[in-house]
Amino acid sequence: MSADPKIAELLTELHQLIKQTQEERSRSEHNLLNIQKTHERMQTENKTSPYYRTKLRGLYTTAKADAEAECSILRHALDKIAEIKSLLEERRIAAKMAGVYSDSDPPRKTMRRGVLMTLLQQSAMTLPLWIGKPGESPPPLCGATPASSDYVAKQGDKVAARVKSVEGDEQWILAEVVSYNHSTNKYEVDDIDEEGKERHMLSRRRIIPLPQWKANPETDPEALFSKDQLVLALYPQTTCFYRALIHTPPHRVRFYFDRRVCDGSASAQGTPINKSLFMFYPL
């Protein structure tokens, strides 16, 4: 369990919400069973009488209310998870800034590439799924939906940054936002691969904010990259983006378990994969 009392409190609340979800689901099972039995009787009698129509209307009204109640609890639980992840991210950024600006501490060692790749894979796989309300469109930065023209990435956000290499060539790299200057309209970003040792000052046109939610192929297919669409994609086992074509868009959602959200620990276990996990429009 996390030593952070706020996170511990949120985890307790999340646990209670999960229990409430199961209780709500168990409570509604009897009504769903009645719906099934009513349909079976109608098929047996081979008729739809006014009695059955009235009964089914009432049963379905109750089922709809039960589903909405369960949905409300689940959305509340998702809000708690988002709040926990936000607090963990704030703690990570604070620790990083303390390490960067502290003169008394010894220089921090560069993270091993294998560890960095695992963390990036974990971050991509556990990107939250956008779950909108009926009729609600996916927001900017959901899947292939780009950010609005006036959007400013926050401190700690991951972005695709166009920088010059030592040889003078330009390339797109994965970077983390340090700050944004509204007077100059420039970002200060850290190269992810250098753990804060390589810092760049870049204009907005050299920055692409990365998605903050995954799009659900079943409910929001319009927010997916389409087949043969040109994108920027992370090359496997690197932090550099390259031009690529989408071969096959996803057809269903894949869920991954993030142990950090459950116990507040800084460590995480991820499944290594040899596929590009972040894809974005080039500018």
GROMACS .gro file of C-alpha atoms in nm, residues 20-237:
model
  218
   20GLN     CA    1  -2.089  -0.136  -0.487
   21THR     CA    2  -2.066  -0.227  -0.855
   22GLN     CA    3  -2.089  -0.597  -0.777
   23GLU     CA    4  -2.374  -0.541  -0.532
   24GLU     CA    5  -2.566  -0.339  -0.792
   25ARG     CA    6  -2.505  -0.607  -1.054
   26SER     CA    7  -2.621  -0.885  -0.821
   27ARG     CA    8  -2.932  -0.687  -0.731
   28SER     CA    9  -3.032  -0.644  -1.097
   29GLU     CA   10  -2.982  -1.010  -1.192
   30HIS     CA   11  -3.329  -1.108  -1.069
   31ASN     CA   12  -3.494  -0.856  -1.302
   32LEU     CA   13  -3.286  -0.973  -1.600
   33LEU     CA   14  -3.386  -1.331  -1.525
   34ASN     CA   15  -3.753  -1.224  -1.523
   35ILE     CA   16  -3.708  -1.067  -1.867
   36GLN     CA   17  -3.561  -1.390  -2.000
   37LYS     CA   18  -3.838  -1.605  -1.850
   38THR     CA   19  -4.108  -1.373  -1.984
   39HIS     CA   20  -3.970  -1.402  -2.337
   40GLU     CA   21  -3.957  -1.781  -2.300
   41ARG     CA   22  -4.326  -1.792  -2.194
   42MET     CA   23  -4.421  -1.574  -2.490
   43GLN     CA   24  -4.240  -1.810  -2.726
   44THR     CA   25  -4.406  -2.112  -2.567
   45GLU     CA   26  -4.754  -1.958  -2.594
   46ASN     CA   27  -4.667  -1.813  -2.936
   47LYS     CA   28  -4.844  -1.485  -2.867
   48THR     CA   29  -4.782  -1.134  -2.740
   49SER     CA   30  -5.071  -1.036  -2.517
   50PRO     CA   31  -5.126  -0.689  -2.365
   51TYR     CA   32  -5.031  -0.842  -2.030
   52TYR     CA   33  -4.688  -0.949  -2.156
   53ARG     CA   34  -4.630  -0.616  -2.331
   54THR     CA   35  -4.707  -0.425  -2.012
   55LYS     CA   36  -4.496  -0.659  -1.803
   56LEU     CA   37  -4.198  -0.637  -2.037
   57ARG     CA   38  -4.223  -0.259  -2.054
   58GLY     CA   39  -4.197  -0.241  -1.676
   59LEU     CA   40  -3.914  -0.496  -1.661
   60TYR     CA   41  -3.710  -0.315  -1.927
   61THR     CA   42  -3.767   0.021  -1.757
   62THR     CA   43  -3.627  -0.127  -1.437
   63ALA     CA   44  -3.336  -0.289  -1.624
   64LYS     CA   45  -3.249   0.044  -1.785
   65ALA     CA   46  -3.251   0.219  -1.448
   66ASP     CA   47  -3.034  -0.058  -1.299
   67ALA     CA   48  -2.786  -0.029  -1.587
   68GLU     CA   49  -2.766   0.349  -1.547
   69ALA     CA   50  -2.703   0.310  -1.173
   70GLU     CA   51  -2.422   0.061  -1.235
   71CYS     CA   52  -2.279   0.284  -1.509
   72SER     CA   53  -2.276   0.580  -1.268
   73ILE     CA   54  -2.078   0.381  -1.011
   74LEU     CA   55  -1.831   0.262  -1.276
   75ARG     CA   56  -1.775   0.617  -1.402
   76HIS     CA   57  -1.715   0.730  -1.045
   77ALA     CA   58  -1.458   0.450  -1.011
   78LEU     CA   59  -1.288   0.558  -1.334
   79ASP     CA   60  -1.266   0.912  -1.197
   80LYS     CA   61  -1.093   0.775  -0.884
   81ILE     CA   62  -0.845   0.580  -1.097
   82ALA     CA   63  -0.769   0.893  -1.303
   83GLU     CA   64  -0.717   1.091  -0.981
   84ILE     CA   65  -0.480   0.826  -0.845
   85LYS     CA   66  -0.278   0.820  -1.166
   86SER     CA   67  -0.263   1.199  -1.166
   87LEU     CA   68  -0.126   1.204  -0.811
   88LEU     CA   69   0.133   0.939  -0.900
   89GLU     CA   70   0.237   1.146  -1.202
   90GLU     CA   71   0.267   1.460  -0.989
   91ARG     CA   72   0.485   1.269  -0.744
   92ARG     CA   73   0.703   1.140  -1.030
   93ILE     CA   74   0.749   1.490  -1.175
   94ALA     CA   75   0.830   1.635  -0.832
   95ALA     CA   76   1.092   1.366  -0.772
   96LYS     CA   77   1.241   1.426  -1.115
   97MET     CA   78   1.259   1.803  -1.066
   98ALA     CA   79   1.418   1.757  -0.724
   99GLY     CA   80   1.682   1.532  -0.882
  100VAL     CA   81   1.750   1.773  -1.167
  101TYR     CA   82   1.781   2.092  -0.961
  102SER     CA   83   1.940   1.964  -0.641
  103ASP     CA   84   2.307   2.057  -0.615
  104SER     CA   85   2.371   1.847  -0.306
  105ASP     CA   86   2.259   1.515  -0.455
  106PRO     CA   87   2.497   1.311  -0.673
  107PRO     CA   88   2.424   1.302  -1.050
  108ARG     CA   89   2.146   1.059  -1.131
  109LYS     CA   90   2.238   0.756  -1.339
  110THR     CA   91   2.093   0.727  -1.686
  111MET     CA   92   1.811   0.473  -1.698
  112ARG     CA   93   1.903   0.148  -1.871
  113ARG     CA   94   1.744   0.119  -2.217
  114GLY     CA   95   1.570  -0.208  -2.132
  115VAL     CA   96   1.403  -0.049  -1.830
  116LEU     CA   97   1.307   0.259  -2.033
  117MET     CA   98   1.150   0.047  -2.307
  118THR     CA   99   0.949  -0.151  -2.052
  119LEU     CA  100   0.819   0.167  -1.890
  120LEU     CA  101   0.722   0.316  -2.228
  121GLN     CA  102   0.541  -0.004  -2.324
  122GLN     CA  103   0.359  -0.005  -1.993
  123SER     CA  104   0.261   0.359  -2.036
  124ALA     CA  105   0.123   0.297  -2.385
  125MET     CA  106  -0.066  -0.019  -2.292
  126THR     CA  107  -0.232   0.140  -1.989
  127LEU     CA  108  -0.338   0.458  -2.168
  128PRO     CA  109  -0.698   0.505  -2.046
  129LEU     CA  110  -0.983   0.409  -2.276
  130TRP     CA  111  -1.221   0.692  -2.363
  131ILE     CA  112  -1.569   0.597  -2.244
  132GLY     CA  113  -1.810   0.868  -2.344
  133LYS     CA  114  -2.178   0.902  -2.272
  134PRO     CA  115  -2.432   0.801  -2.541
  135GLY     CA  116  -2.400   1.041  -2.833
  136GLU     CA  117  -2.084   1.205  -2.694
  137SER     CA  118  -1.801   1.250  -2.946
  138PRO     CA  119  -1.441   1.158  -2.858
  139PRO     CA  120  -1.245   1.462  -2.733
  140PRO     CA  121  -0.921   1.597  -2.881
  141LEU     CA  122  -0.620   1.373  -2.815
  142CYS     CA  123  -0.838   1.061  -2.815
  143GLY     CA  124  -0.683   0.815  -3.059
  144ALA     CA  125  -0.633   0.985  -3.395
  145THR     CA  126  -0.822   1.300  -3.293
  146PRO     CA  127  -0.563   1.581  -3.292
  147ALA     CA  128  -0.532   1.851  -3.027
  148SER     CA  129  -0.702   2.185  -3.079
  149SER     CA  130  -0.492   2.461  -3.236
  150ASP     CA  131  -0.464   2.651  -2.907
  151TYR     CA  132  -0.384   2.347  -2.691
  152VAL     CA  133  -0.078   2.371  -2.467
  153ALA     CA  134   0.075   2.048  -2.336
  154LYS     CA  135   0.123   2.034  -1.959
  155GLN     CA  136   0.438   1.969  -1.760
  156GLY     CA  137   0.512   1.597  -1.767
  157ASP     CA  138   0.313   1.531  -2.086
  158LYS     CA  139   0.473   1.311  -2.349
  159VAL     CA  140   0.508   1.469  -2.692
  160ALA     CA  141   0.667   1.403  -3.029
  161ALA     CA  142   0.941   1.666  -3.071
  162ARG     CA  143   1.130   1.754  -3.389
  163VAL     CA  144   1.495   1.816  -3.297
  164LYS     CA  145   1.831   1.841  -3.469
  165SER     CA  146   2.073   1.554  -3.418
  166VAL     CA  147   2.445   1.593  -3.357
  167GLU     CA  148   2.500   1.542  -3.730
  168GLY     CA  149   2.258   1.823  -3.807
  169ASP     CA  150   1.976   1.605  -3.937
  170GLU     CA  151   1.627   1.659  -3.803
  171GLN     CA  152   1.431   1.379  -3.642
  172TRP     CA  153   1.117   1.324  -3.436
  173ILE     CA  154   1.183   1.196  -3.084
  174LEU     CA  155   0.974   1.109  -2.781
  175ALA     CA  156   1.011   1.388  -2.525
  176GLU     CA  157   0.860   1.510  -2.199
  177VAL     CA  158   0.738   1.866  -2.148
  178VAL     CA  159   0.930   2.063  -1.884
  179SER     CA  160   0.758   2.399  -1.936
  180TYR     CA  161   0.589   2.625  -2.188
  181ASN     CA  162   0.665   2.996  -2.232
  182HIS     CA  163   0.350   3.183  -2.338
  183SER     CA  164   0.553   3.492  -2.428
  184THR     CA  165   0.777   3.314  -2.680
  185ASN     CA  166   0.536   3.029  -2.761
  186LYS     CA  167   0.815   2.781  -2.705
  187TYR     CA  168   0.835   2.451  -2.520
  188GLU     CA  169   1.119   2.330  -2.304
  189VAL     CA  170   1.133   1.951  -2.337
  190ASP     CA  171   1.354   1.667  -2.221
  191ASP     CA  172   1.462   1.385  -2.449
  192ILE     CA  173   1.313   1.073  -2.287
  193ASP     CA  174   1.614   0.866  -2.388
  194GLU     CA  175   1.857   1.095  -2.204
  195GLU     CA  176   1.663   1.125  -1.875
  196GLY     CA  177   1.684   1.503  -1.860
  197LYS     CA  178   2.043   1.536  -1.985
  198GLU     CA  179   1.936   1.647  -2.332
  199ARG     CA  180   1.703   1.947  -2.312
  200HIS     CA  181   1.555   2.133  -2.610
  201MET     CA  182   1.381   2.468  -2.655
  202LEU     CA  183   1.133   2.423  -2.942
  203SER     CA  184   0.856   2.621  -3.108
  204ARG     CA  185   0.499   2.488  -3.105
  205ARG     CA  186   0.522   2.378  -3.468
  206ARG     CA  187   0.793   2.132  -3.367
  207ILE     CA  188   0.576   1.968  -3.102
  208ILE     CA  189   0.293   1.716  -3.144
  209PRO     CA  190   0.096   1.642  -2.825
  210LEU     CA  191   0.043   1.269  -2.787
  211PRO     CA  192  -0.295   1.098  -2.729
  212GLN     CA  193  -0.427   1.094  -2.375
  213TRP     CA  194  -0.695   0.829  -2.436
  214LYS     CA  195  -0.732   0.519  -2.648
  215ALA     CA  196  -1.029   0.513  -2.883
  216ASN     CA  197  -1.279   0.228  -2.860
  217PRO     CA  198  -1.304   0.058  -3.204
  218GLU     CA  199  -1.657  -0.061  -3.123
  219THR     CA  200  -1.806   0.274  -3.018
  220ASP     CA  201  -1.575   0.541  -3.166
  221PRO     CA  202  -1.427   0.401  -3.490
  222GLU     CA  203  -1.404   0.754  -3.631
  223ALA     CA  204  -1.130   0.827  -3.375
  224LEU     CA  205  -0.905   0.549  -3.509
  225PHE     CA  206  -0.629   0.584  -3.765
  226SER     CA  207  -0.751   0.434  -4.091
  227LYS     CA  208  -0.586   0.173  -4.310
  228ASP     CA  209  -0.300   0.312  -4.524
  229GLN     CA  210  -0.301   0.639  -4.331
  230LEU     CA  211   0.040   0.806  -4.300
  231VAL     CA  212   0.149   0.852  -3.938
  232LEU     CA  213   0.452   0.897  -3.717
  233ALA     CA  214   0.525   0.579  -3.521
  234LEU     CA  215   0.781   0.485  -3.258
  235TYR     CA  216   1.030   0.243  -3.408
  236PRO     CA  217   1.051  -0.076  -3.196
  237GLN     CA  218   1.300  -0.056  -2.907
   0.00000   0.00000   0.00000
